[in-house]
PDB file of C-alpha atoms in Angstrom:
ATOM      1  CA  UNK A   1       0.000   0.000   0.000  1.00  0.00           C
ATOM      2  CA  UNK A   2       2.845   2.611   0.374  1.00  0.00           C
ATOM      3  CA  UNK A   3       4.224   1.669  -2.894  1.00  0.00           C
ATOM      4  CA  UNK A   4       0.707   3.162  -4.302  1.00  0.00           C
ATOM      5  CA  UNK A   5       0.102   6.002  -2.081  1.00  0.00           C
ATOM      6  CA  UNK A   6       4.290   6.723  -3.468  1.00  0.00           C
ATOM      7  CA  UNK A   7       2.903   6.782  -6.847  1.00  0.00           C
ATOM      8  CA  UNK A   8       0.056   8.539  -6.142  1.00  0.00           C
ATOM      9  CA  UNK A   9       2.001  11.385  -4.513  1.00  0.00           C
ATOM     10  CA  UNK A  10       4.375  11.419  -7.936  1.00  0.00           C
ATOM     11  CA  UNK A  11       1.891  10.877 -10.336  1.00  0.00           C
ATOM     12  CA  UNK A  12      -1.170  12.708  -9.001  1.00  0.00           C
ATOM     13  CA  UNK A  13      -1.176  15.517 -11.751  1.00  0.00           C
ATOM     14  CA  UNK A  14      -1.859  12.923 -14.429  1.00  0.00           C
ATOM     15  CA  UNK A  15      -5.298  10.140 -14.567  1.00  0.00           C
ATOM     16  CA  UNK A  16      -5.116   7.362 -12.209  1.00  0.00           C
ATOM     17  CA  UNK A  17      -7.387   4.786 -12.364  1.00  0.00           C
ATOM     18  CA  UNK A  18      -8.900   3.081  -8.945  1.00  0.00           C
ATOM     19  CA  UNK A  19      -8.423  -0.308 -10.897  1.00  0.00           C
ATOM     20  CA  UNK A  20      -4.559   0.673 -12.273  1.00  0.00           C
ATOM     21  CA  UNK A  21      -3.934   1.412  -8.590  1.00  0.00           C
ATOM     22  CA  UNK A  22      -5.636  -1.405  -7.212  1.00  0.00           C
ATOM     23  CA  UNK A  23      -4.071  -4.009  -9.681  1.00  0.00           C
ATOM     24  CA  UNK A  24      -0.369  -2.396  -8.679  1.00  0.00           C
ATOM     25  CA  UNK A  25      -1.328  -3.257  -5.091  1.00  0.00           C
ATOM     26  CA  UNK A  26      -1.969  -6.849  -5.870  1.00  0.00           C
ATOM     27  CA  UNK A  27      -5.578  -6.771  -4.211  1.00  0.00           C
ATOM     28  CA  UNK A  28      -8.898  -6.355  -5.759  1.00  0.00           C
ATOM     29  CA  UNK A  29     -10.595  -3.082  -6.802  1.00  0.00           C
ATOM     30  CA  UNK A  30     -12.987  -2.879  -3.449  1.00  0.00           C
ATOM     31  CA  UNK A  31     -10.571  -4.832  -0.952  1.00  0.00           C
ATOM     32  CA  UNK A  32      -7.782  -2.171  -2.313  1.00  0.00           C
ATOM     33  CA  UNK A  33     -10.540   1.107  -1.620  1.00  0.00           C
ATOM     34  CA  UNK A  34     -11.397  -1.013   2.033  1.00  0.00           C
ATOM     35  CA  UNK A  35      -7.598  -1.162   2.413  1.00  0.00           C
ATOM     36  CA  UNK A  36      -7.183   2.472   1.277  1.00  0.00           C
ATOM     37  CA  UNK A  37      -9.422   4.050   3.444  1.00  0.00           C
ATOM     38  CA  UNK A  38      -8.830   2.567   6.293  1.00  0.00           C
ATOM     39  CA  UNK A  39      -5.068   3.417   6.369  1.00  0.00           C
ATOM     40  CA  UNK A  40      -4.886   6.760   4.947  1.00  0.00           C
ATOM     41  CA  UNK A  41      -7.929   8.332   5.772  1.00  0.00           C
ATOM     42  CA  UNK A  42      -9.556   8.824   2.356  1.00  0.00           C
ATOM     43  CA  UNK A  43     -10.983   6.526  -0.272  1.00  0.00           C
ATOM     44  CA  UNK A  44      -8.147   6.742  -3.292  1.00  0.00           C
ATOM     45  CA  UNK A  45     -10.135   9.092  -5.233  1.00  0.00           C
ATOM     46  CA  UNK A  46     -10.235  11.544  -2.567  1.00  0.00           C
ATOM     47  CA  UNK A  47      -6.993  11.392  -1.791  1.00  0.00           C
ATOM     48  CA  UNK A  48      -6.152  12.028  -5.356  1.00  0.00           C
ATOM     49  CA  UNK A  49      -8.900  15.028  -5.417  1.00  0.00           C
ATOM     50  CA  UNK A  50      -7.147  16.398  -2.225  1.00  0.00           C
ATOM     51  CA  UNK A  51      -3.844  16.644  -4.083  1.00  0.00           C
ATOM     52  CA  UNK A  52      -4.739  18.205  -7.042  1.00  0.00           C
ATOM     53  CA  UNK A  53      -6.767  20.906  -4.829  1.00  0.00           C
ATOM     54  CA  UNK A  54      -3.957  22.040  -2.815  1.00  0.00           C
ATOM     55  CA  UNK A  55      -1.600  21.794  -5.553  1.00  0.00           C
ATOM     56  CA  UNK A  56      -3.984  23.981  -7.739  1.00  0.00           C
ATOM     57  CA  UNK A  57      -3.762  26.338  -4.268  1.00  0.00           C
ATOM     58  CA  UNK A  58      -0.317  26.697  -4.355  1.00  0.00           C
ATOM     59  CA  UNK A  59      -0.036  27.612  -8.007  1.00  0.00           C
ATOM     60  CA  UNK A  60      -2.767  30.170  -7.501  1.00  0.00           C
ATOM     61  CA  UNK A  61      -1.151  31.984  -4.494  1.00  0.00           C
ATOM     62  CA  UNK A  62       2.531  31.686  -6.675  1.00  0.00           C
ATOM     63  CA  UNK A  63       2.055  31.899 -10.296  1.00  0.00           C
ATOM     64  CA  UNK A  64       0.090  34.158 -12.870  1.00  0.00           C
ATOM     65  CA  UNK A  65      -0.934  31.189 -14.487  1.00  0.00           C
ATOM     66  CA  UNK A  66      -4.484  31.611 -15.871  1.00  0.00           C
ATOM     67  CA  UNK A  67      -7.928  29.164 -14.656  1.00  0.00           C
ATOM     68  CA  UNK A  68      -7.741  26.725 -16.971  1.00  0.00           C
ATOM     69  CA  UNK A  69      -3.861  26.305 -16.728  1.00  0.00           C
ATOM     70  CA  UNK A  70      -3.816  25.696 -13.718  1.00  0.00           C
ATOM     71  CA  UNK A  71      -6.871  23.399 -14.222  1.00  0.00           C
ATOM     72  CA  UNK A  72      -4.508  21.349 -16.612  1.00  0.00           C
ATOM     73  CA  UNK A  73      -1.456  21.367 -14.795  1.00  0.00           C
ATOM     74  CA  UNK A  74      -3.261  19.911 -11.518  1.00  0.00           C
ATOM     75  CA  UNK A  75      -4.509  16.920 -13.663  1.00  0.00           C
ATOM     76  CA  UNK A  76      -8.305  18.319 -13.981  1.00  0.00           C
ATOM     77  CA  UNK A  77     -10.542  17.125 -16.913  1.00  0.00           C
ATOM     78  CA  UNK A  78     -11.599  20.375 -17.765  1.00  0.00           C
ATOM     79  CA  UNK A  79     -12.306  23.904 -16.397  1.00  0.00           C
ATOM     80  CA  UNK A  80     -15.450  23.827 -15.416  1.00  0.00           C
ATOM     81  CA  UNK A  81     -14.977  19.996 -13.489  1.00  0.00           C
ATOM     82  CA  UNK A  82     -11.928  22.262 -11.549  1.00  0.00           C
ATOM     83  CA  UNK A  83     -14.012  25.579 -10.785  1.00  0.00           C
ATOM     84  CA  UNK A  84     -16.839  23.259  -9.610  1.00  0.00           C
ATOM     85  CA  UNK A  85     -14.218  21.249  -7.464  1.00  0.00           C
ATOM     86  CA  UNK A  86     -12.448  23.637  -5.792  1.00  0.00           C
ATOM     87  CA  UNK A  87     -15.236  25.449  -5.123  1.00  0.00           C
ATOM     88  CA  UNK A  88     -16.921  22.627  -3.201  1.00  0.00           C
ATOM     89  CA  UNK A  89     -13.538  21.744  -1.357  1.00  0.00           C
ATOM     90  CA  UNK A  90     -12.494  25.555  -0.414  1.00  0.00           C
ATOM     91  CA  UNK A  91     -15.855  27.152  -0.321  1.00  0.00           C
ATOM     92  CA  UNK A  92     -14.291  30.001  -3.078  1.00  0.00           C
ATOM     93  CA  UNK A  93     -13.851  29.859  -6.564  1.00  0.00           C
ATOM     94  CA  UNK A  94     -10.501  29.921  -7.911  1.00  0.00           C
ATOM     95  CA  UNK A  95     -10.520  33.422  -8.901  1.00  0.00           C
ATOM     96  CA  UNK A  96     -11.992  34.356  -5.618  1.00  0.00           C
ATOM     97  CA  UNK A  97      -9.674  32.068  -3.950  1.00  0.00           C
ATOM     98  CA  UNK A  98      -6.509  33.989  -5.436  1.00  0.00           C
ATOM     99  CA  UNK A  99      -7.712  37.449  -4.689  1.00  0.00           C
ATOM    100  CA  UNK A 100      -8.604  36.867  -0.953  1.00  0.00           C
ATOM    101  CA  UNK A 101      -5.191  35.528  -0.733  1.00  0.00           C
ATOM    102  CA  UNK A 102      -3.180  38.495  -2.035  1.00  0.00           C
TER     103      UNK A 102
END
């Protein structure tokens, strides 16, 4: 299981699969989310939702970057799927989010 959560923390930014992750663990899809959750906290897609939020935070507080690159450099879909994201997680949108912080 740390193997996975490794990867996860490298490879975050890009798409993961549950069953890619689950098949590198050598346990089933729903015995690897059981195992998951229970150790770290999180089911694997939330911990993988997590990631890409507060690495979105960070580039929004350092970098000019616009939305939607940011959107694609934290591994979201598309814009909207990151605006409506964050703005569940943080309670702000993204724009919102950066100008409170300045």
């Amino acid at each position: 299981m740390q193997y996975v959560l490794n990867y996860m923390d490298e490879h975050y930014r890009h798409k993961l699969s549950v069953q890619s992750l689950a098949e590198m663990s050598g346990y089933s899809y729903d015995r690897f989310r059981h195992l998951f959750k229970e150790r770290f906290g999180h089911s694997p897609l939330r911990y993988l939702l997590l990631k890409r939020i507060n690495y979105a935070k960070s580039l929004l507080l350092h970098t000019q970057m616009q939305i939607a690159e940011v959107s694609a450099a934290a591994g979201f879909v598309n814009d909207a799927q990151f605006c409506n994201m964050f703005k569940r997680e943080v309670g702000l949108s993204p724009r919102t989010f950066r100008k409170k912080s300045k």
